Coordinates of C-alpha atoms in Angstrom, one line a residue:
Chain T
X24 CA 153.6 122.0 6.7
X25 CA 157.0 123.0 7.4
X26 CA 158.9 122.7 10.4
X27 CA 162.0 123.8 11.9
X28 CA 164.7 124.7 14.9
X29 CA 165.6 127.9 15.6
X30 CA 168.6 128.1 18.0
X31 CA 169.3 131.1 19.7
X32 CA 171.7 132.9 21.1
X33 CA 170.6 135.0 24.2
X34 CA 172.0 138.2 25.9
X35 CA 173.4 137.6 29.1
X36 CA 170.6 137.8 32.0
X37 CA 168.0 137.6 29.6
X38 CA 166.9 134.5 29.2
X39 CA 164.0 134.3 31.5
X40 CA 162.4 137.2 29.5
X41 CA 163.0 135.8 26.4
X42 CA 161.5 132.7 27.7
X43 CA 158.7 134.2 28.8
X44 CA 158.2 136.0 25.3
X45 CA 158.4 133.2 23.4
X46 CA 155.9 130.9 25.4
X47 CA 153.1 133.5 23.9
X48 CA 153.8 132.5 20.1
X49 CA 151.4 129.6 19.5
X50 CA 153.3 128.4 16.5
X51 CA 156.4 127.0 19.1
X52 CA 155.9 123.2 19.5
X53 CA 159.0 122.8 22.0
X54 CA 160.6 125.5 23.7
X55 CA 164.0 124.1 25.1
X56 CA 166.8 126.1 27.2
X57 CA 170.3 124.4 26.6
X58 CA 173.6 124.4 27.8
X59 CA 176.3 125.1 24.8
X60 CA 177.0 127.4 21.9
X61 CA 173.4 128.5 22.1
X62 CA 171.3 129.3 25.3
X63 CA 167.4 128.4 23.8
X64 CA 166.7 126.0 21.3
X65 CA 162.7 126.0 19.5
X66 CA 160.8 123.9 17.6
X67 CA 158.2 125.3 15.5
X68 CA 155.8 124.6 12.7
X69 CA 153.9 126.6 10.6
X70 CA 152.1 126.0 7.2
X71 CA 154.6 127.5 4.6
X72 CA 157.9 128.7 4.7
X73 CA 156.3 132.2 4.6
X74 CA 154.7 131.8 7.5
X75 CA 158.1 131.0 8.7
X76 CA 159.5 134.5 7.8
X77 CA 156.9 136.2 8.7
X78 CA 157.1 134.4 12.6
X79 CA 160.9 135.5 12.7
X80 CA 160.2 138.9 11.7
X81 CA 157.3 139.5 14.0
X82 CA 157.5 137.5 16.9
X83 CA 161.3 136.5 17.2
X84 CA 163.6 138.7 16.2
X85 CA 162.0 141.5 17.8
X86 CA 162.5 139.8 21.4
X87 CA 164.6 142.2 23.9
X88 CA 167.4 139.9 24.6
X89 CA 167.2 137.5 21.2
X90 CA 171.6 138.2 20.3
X91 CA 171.7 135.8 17.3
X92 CA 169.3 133.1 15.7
X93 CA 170.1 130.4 13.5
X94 CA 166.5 128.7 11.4
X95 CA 167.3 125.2 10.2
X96 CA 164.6 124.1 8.6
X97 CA 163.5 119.8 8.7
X98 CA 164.1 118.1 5.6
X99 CA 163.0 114.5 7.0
X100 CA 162.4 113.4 10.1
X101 CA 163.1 110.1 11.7
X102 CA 161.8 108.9 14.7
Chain H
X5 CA 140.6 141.2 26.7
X6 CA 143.6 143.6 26.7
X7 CA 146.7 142.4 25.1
X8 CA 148.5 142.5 28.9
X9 CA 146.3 139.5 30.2
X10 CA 145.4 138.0 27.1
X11 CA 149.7 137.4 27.5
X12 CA 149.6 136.5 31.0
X13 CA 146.5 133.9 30.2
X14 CA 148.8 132.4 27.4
X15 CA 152.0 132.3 29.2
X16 CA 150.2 130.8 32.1
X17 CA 148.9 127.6 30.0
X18 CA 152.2 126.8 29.2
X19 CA 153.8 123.7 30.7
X20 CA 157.1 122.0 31.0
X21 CA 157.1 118.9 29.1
X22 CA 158.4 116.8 31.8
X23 CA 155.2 118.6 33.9
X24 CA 152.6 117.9 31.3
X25 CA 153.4 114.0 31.1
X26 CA 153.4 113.7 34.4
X27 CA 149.8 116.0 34.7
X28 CA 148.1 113.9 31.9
X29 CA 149.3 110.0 33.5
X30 CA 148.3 111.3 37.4
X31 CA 145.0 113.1 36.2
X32 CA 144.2 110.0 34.2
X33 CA 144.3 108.2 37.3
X34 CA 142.4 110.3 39.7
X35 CA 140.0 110.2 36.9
X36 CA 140.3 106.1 36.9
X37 CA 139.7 106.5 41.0
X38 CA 137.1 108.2 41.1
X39 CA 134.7 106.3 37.9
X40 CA 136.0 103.2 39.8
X41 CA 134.0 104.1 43.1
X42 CA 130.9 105.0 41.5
X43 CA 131.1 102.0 39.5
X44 CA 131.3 100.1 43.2
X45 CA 127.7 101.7 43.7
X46 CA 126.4 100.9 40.4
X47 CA 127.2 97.2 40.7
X48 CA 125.9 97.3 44.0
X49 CA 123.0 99.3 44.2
X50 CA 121.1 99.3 40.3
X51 CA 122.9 96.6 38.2
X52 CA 124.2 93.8 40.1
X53 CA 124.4 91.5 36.8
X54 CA 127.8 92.2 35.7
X55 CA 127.0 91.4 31.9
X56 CA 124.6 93.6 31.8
X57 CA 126.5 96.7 33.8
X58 CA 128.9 96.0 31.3
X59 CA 126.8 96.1 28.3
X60 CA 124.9 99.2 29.2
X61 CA 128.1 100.8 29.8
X62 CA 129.8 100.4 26.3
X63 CA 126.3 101.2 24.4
X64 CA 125.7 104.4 26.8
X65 CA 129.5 105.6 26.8
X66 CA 129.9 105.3 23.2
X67 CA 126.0 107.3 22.3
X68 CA 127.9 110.3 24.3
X69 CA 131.2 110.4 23.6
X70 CA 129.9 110.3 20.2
X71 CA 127.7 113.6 20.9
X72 CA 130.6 114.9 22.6
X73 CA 132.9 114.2 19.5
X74 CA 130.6 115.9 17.2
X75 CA 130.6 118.7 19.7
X76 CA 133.9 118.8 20.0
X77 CA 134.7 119.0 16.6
X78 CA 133.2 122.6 16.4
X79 CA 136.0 124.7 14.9
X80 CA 134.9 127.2 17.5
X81 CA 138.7 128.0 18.9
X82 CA 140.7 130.4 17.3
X83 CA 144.5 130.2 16.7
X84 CA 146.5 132.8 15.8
X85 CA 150.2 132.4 14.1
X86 CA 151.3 135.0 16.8
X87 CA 150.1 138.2 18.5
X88 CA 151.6 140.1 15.8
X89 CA 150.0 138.9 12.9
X90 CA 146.7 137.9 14.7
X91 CA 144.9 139.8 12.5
X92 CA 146.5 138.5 9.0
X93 CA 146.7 134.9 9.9
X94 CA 143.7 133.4 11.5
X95 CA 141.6 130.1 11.6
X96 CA 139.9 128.3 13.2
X97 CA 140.4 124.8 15.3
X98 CA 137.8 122.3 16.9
X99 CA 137.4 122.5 20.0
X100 CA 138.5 119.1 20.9
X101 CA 142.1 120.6 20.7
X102 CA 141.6 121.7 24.5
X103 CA 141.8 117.8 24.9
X104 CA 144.6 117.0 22.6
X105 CA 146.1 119.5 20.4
X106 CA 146.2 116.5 17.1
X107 CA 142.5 116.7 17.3
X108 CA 141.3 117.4 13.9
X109 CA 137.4 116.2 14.0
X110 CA 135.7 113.3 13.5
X111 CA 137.9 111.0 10.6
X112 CA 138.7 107.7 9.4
X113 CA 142.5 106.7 9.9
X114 CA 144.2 105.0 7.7
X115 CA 144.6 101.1 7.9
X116 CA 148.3 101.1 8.6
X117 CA 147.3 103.4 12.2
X118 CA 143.4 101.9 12.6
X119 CA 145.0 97.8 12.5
X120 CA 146.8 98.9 16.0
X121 CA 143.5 100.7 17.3
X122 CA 141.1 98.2 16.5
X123 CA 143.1 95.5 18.1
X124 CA 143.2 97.3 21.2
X125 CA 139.8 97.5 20.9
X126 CA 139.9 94.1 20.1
X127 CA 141.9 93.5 23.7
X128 CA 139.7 96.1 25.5
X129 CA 136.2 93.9 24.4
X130 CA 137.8 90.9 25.2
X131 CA 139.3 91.7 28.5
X132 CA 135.5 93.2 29.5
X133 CA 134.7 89.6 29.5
X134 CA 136.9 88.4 31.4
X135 CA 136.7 90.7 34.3
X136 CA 133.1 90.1 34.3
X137 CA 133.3 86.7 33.8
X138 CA 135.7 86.6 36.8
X139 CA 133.6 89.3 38.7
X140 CA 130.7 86.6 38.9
X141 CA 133.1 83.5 39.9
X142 CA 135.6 85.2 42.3
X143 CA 135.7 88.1 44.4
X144 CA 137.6 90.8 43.1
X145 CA 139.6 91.1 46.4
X146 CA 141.2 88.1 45.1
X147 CA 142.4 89.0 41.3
X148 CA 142.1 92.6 41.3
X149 CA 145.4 93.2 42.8
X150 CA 147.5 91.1 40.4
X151 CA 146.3 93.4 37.8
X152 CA 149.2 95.5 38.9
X153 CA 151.3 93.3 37.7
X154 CA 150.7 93.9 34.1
X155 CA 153.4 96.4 34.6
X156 CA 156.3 93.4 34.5
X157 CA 154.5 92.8 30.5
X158 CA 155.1 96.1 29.2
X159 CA 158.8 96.2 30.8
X160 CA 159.2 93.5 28.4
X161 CA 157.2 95.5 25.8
X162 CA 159.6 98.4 26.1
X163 CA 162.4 96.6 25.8
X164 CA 160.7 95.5 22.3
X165 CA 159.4 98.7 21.0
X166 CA 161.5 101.3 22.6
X167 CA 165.0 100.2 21.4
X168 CA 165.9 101.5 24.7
X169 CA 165.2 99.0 27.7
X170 CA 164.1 100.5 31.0
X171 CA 167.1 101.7 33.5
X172 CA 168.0 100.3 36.8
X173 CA 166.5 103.0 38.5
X174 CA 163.5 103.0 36.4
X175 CA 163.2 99.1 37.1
X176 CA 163.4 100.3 40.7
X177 CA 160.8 102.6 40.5
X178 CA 158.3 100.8 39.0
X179 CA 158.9 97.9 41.2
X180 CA 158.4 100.2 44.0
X181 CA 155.2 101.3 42.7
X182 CA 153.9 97.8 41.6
X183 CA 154.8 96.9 45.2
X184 CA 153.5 99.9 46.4
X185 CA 150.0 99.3 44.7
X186 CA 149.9 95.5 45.2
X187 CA 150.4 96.0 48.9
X188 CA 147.9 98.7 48.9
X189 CA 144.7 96.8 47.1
X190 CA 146.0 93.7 48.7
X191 CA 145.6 93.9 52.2
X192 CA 142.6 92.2 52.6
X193 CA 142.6 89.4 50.1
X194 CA 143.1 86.0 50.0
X195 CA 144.5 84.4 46.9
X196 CA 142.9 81.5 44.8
X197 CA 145.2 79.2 42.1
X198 CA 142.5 79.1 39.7
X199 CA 142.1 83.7 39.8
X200 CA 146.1 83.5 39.9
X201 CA 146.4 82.1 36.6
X202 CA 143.2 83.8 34.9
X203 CA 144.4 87.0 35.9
X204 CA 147.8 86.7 34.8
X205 CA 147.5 84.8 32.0
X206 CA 144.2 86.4 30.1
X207 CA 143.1 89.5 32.4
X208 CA 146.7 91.0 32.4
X209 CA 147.8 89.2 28.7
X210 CA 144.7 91.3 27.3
X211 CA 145.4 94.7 29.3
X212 CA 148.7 94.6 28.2
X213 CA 147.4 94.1 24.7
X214 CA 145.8 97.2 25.2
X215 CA 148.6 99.3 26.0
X216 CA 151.4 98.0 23.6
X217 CA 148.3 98.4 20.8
X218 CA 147.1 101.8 21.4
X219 CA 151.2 102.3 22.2
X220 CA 151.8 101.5 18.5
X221 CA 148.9 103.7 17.3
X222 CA 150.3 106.7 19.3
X223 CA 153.8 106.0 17.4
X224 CA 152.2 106.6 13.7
X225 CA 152.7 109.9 12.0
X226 CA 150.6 111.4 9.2
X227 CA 153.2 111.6 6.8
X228 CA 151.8 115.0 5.4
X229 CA 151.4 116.8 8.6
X230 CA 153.8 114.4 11.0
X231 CA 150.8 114.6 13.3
X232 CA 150.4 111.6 15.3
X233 CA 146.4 110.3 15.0
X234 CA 144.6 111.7 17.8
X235 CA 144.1 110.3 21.6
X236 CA 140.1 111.0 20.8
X237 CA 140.1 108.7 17.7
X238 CA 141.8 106.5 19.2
X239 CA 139.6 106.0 22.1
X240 CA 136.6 106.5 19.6
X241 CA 137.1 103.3 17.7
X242 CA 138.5 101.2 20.1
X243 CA 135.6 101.5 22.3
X244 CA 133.3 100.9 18.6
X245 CA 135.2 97.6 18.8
X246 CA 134.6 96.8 22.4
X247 CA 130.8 97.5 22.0
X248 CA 130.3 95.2 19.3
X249 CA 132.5 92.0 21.4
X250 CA 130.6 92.9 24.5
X251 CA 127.0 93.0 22.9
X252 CA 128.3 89.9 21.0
X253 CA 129.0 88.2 24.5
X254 CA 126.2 89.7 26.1
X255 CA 123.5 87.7 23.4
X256 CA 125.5 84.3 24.2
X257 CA 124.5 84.9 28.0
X258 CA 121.2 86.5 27.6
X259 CA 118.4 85.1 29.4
X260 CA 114.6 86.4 30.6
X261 CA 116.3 87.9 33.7
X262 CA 118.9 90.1 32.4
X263 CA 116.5 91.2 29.9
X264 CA 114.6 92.1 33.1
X265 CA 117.0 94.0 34.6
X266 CA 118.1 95.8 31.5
X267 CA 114.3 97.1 31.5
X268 CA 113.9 98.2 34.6
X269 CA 117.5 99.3 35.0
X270 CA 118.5 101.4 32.1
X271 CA 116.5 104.6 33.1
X272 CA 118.0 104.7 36.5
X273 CA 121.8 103.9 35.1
X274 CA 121.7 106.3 32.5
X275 CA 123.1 109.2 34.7
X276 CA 125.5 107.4 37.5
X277 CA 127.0 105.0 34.2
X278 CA 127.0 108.1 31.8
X279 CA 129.1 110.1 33.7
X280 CA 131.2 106.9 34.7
X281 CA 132.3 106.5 31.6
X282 CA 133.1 110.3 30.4
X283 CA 135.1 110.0 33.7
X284 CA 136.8 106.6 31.6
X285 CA 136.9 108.7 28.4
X286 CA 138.4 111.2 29.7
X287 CA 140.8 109.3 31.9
X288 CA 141.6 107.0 29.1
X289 CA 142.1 110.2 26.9
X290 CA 144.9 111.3 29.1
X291 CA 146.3 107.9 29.5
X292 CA 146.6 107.6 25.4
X293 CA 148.5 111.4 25.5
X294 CA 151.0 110.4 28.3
X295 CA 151.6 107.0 26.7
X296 CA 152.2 108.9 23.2
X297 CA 154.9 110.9 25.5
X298 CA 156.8 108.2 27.6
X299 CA 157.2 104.3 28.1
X300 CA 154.2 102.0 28.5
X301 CA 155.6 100.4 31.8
X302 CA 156.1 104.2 33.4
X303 CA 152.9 105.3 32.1
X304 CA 150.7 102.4 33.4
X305 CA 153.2 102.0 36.7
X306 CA 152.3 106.2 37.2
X307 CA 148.4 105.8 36.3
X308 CA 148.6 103.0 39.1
X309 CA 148.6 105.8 41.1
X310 CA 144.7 105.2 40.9
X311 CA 144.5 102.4 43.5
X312 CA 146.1 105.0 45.9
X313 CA 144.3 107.9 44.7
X314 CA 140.9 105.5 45.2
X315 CA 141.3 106.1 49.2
X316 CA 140.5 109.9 50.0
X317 CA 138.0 109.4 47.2
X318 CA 136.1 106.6 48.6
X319 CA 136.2 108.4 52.3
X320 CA 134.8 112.2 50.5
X321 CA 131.8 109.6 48.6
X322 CA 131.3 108.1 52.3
X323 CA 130.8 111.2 53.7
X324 CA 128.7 112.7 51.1
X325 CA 126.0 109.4 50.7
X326 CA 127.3 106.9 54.0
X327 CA 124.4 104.7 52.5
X328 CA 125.5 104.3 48.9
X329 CA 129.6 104.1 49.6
X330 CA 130.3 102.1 52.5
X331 CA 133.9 101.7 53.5
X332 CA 135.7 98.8 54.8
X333 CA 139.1 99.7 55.1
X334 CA 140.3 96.3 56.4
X335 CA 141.0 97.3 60.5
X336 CA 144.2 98.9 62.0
X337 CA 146.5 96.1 59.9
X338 CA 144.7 97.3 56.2
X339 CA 145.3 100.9 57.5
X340 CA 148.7 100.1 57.6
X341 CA 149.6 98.2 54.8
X342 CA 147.8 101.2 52.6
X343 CA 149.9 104.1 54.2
X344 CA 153.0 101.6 53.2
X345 CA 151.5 101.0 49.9
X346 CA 151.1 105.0 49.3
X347 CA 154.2 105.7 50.8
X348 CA 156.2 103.3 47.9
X349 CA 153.8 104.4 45.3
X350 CA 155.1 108.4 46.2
X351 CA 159.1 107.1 46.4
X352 CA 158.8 105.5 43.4
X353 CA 156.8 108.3 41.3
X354 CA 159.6 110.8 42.7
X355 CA 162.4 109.1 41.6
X356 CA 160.9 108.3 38.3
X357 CA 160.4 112.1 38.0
X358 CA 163.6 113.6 39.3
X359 CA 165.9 111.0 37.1
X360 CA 164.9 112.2 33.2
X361 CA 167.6 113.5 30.8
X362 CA 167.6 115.0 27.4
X363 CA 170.6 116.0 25.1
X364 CA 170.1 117.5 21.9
X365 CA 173.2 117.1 19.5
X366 CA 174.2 119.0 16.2
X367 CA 175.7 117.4 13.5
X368 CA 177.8 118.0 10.5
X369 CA 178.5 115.4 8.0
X370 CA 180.7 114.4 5.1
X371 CA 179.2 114.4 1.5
X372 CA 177.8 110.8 2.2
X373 CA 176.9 111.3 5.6
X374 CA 173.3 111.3 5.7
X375 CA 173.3 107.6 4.4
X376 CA 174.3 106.8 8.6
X377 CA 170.9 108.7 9.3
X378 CA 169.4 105.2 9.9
X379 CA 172.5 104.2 12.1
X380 CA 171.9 107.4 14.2
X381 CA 167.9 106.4 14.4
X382 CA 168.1 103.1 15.3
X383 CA 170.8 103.7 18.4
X384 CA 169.6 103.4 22.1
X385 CA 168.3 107.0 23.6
X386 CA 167.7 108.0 20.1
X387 CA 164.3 109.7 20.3
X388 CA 164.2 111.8 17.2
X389 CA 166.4 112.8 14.1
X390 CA 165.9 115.7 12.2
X391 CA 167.8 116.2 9.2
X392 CA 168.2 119.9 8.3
X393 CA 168.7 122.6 5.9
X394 CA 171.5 125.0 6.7
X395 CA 174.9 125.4 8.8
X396 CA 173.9 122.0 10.6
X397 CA 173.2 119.1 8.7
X398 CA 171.3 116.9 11.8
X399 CA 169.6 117.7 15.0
X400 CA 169.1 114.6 17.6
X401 CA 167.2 114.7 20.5
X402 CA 168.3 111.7 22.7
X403 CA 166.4 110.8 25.9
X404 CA 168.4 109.3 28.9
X405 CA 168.2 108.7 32.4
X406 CA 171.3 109.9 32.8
X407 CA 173.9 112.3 31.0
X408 CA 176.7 109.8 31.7
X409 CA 174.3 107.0 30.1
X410 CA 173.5 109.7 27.1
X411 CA 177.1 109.7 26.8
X412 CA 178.0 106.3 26.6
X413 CA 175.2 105.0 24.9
X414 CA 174.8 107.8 22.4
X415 CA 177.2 110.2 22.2
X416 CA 180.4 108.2 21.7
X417 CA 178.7 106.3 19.4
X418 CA 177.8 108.6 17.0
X419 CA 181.0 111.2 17.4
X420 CA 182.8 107.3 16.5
X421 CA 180.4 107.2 12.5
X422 CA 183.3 107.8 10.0
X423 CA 181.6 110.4 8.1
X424 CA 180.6 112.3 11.0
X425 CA 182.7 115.7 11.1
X426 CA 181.2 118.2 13.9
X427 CA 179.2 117.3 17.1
X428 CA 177.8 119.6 19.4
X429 CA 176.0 118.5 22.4
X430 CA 173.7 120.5 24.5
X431 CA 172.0 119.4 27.8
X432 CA 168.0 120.7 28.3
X433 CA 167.8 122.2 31.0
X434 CA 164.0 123.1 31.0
X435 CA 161.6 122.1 28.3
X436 CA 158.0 123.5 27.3
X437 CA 156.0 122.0 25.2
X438 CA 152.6 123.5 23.4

């Protein structure tokens, strides 16, 4: 199991459509839009770090609107 | 299905977080409403013995949520990674996962989650015999509406487990709404000494054990998948416990009569207390979720919402079957005291919902910095630390009423740890969760 944050950087006037794009990828366990240096924030989990690539090439980086992501992926969690 | 709705189906199911807690604790307590009525008619009309309403109820409940727990773990739902790679990634999930996504099927927890779950199956046996006890000594006009004020036990329960004591305003909201609910179930009782310190001594001492047990469970992880155990499990065991204390009490009390009435009985209560208690299951399936998402003294103070939600209910039953749901609604002065009661229940839920804050920060540290990662955790607000490969070394999601609280509280704090080098904060504005 491997999770992690993606934080990305939207195109002005886009968000709502990027949004709306990523609510339809069933591997996003929190979908957050921010205030800051980046305009959504997501949480997902998949079962190994190919999975991973393979969500970011298919179903994220091809968003209309998606400017710039960073993928952090979760070491330890403490809660 | 075309790909076009199969999207707009999908996009559709999708709530806010903030929504879905909210969703899970108010339908848990229309579903409490409306199982409470019709179990009004079953005590009155097919079995007035409370001992043995009570026993027939555990048995039959836990025979079908049983059958509905094998059904349910049917891996008859299919998930998909994502619409592009539907077709290389594919399996399949129970069904139960429509109830609570950390369904799995049926398994055995481990001891360190199942101690917490039996317990509050322990409490929920234990508190059965109470009520009933008290149910055949007092009228429930006269104890029922203290129950409300379990609430004040798991303020002090948050402040014990949460690290993060409850707000003024939510101390003001869930006075409200404890006021709001007393007044409302109240206004036609007289009080007794002798109910007064049952009910808040043992009645409320073993509901609250109930909560802050199954609150406990809901906080355990599975440390391979960092699921938390499931709201269904949960429920499943805890009401294996509470069959076996209530069956237990029920042979102490047992006598040619009840034996009687259980005879005569159980055929015409199988369908009225069947469906009662999938109405509980369920109910207490969405309480578990909503209590794994927020504080034990909101959730219960929202699933209070019951005693108001118990009114139109009542009237629709009345006006379907007059005969088998009569309603006494206390006069003009009941009337009254009700519309105040719902009216401080409302202000109260309103206030709870429009006051939530979360910030998520991003940290870089020094060489040594992730040694403060315990620090960070155990600070007030803190709700979750993530420690992180890449350009950041730490995400924190902190959970506030407020972002001036977040700031003092949390913020300040950490931006003040020695080996902390970068901050960033970021305010959610809107938050979905699957």
């Amino acid at each position: 199991m491997v999770a992690a944050y993606i934080l990305i950087d939207v195109k002005k006037g886009f968000t709502e459509r990027v949004v709306e794009a990523l609510s339809m990828v069933d591997n996003i366990q929190l979908l957050s839009v921010v205030t800051g240096e980046f305009d959504i924030i997501i949480r997902v989990v998949t079962d190994e770090l190919e999975d991973l690539y393979q969500l970011m090439i298919d179903s994220i980086d091809p968003i209309e609107g998606v400017n710039d992501t960073i993928t952090s992926v979760v070491e330890k969690e403490f809660k | 299905m075309s790909s076009d709705s199969r999207r707009t189906r999908k996009a559709k199911s999708s709530l806010s977080k903030r929504l879905l807690f909210y969703t899970l604790a108010l339908s848990s307590s229309i579903l409490y409403a409306i199982f409470v009525v019709l179990d009004g008619y079953i005590s009155h009309e097919i079995l007035p013995d409370g001992y043995v309403f009570a026993t027939i109820s555990w048995w039959l409940g836990l025979a079908i949520f049983t059958i509905i727990v094998i059904i349910l773990a049917l891996p008859l739902r299919t998930l998909t990674t994502s619409s592009e790679v539907r077709e290389k990634v594919k399996s399949r999930a129970p069904l139960g996962t429509y109830l609570d996504p950390n369904f799995r099927g049926i398994r055995i927890p481990p001891w360190e989650v199942l101690k917490f779950v039996l317990l509050g199956g322990f409490f929920m046996g234990v508190s059965t015999i109470i009520y009933f006890q008290m149910i055949d000594k007092f009228d429930a006009a006269t104890f029922v509406p203290l129950m409300s004020f379990v609430i004040v036990y798991l303020l002090i329960g948050d402040f014990l487990t949460e690290k993060d004591g409850p707000t003024l305003i939510e101390l003001q909201a869930i006075i409200m709404i404890t006021l709001g609910v007393f007044i409302s179930s109240a206004s036609r009782s007289e009080f007794d000494l002798e109910s007064l310190a049952i009910t808040l001594i043992f009645l409320n001492g073993t509901s609250a054990g109930i909560t802050i047990s199954h609150k406990k469970a809901t906080q355990w992880k599975d440390p391979v998948t960092r699921r938390p155990l499931d709201s269904l499990a949960i429920r499943y065991y805890s009401m294996l416990v509470a069959t076996i204390i209530t069956t237990l009490m029920f042979l102490l009390v047992i006598n040619e009569e009840r034996v009687e009435m259980l005879k005569t009985q159980f055929i015409a209560s199988i369908f009225p207390v069947g469906l009662s208690m999938i109405l509980a299951t369920i109910s207490y399936i969405f309480f578990i979720r909503a209590l794994e998402m927020g504080k034990m003294s909101i959730v219960n103070s929202l699933t209070s919402f019951s005693v108001i939600a118990s009114i139109p209910i009542a009237f629709i039953a009345n006006w379907i079957f007059p005969n088998e749901f009569p309603i006494d609604m206390g006069g003009s002065l009941g009337i009254v005291l009700k519309s105040v009661g719902a009216i401080l229940v409302l202000t109260g839920m309103i206030s709870l919902a429009l006051s939530d804050a979360k910030i998520l920060a991003l940290v870089k540290v020094s060489e040594d910095g992730l040694k403060e990662i315990d620090k960070i955790a155990a600070m007030k607000g803190v709700a979750r630390v993530s420690v992180l490969a890449g350009k950041y070394d730490i995400l924190i999601t902190i959970r506030t009423r407020s972002m001036g609280k977040g700031y003092r509280n949390t913020i300040r704090k950490i931006s003040a740890l020695p080996n902390v080098t970068s901050l960033k904060t970021m305010a959610i504005l809107k938050e979905w969760s699957s």
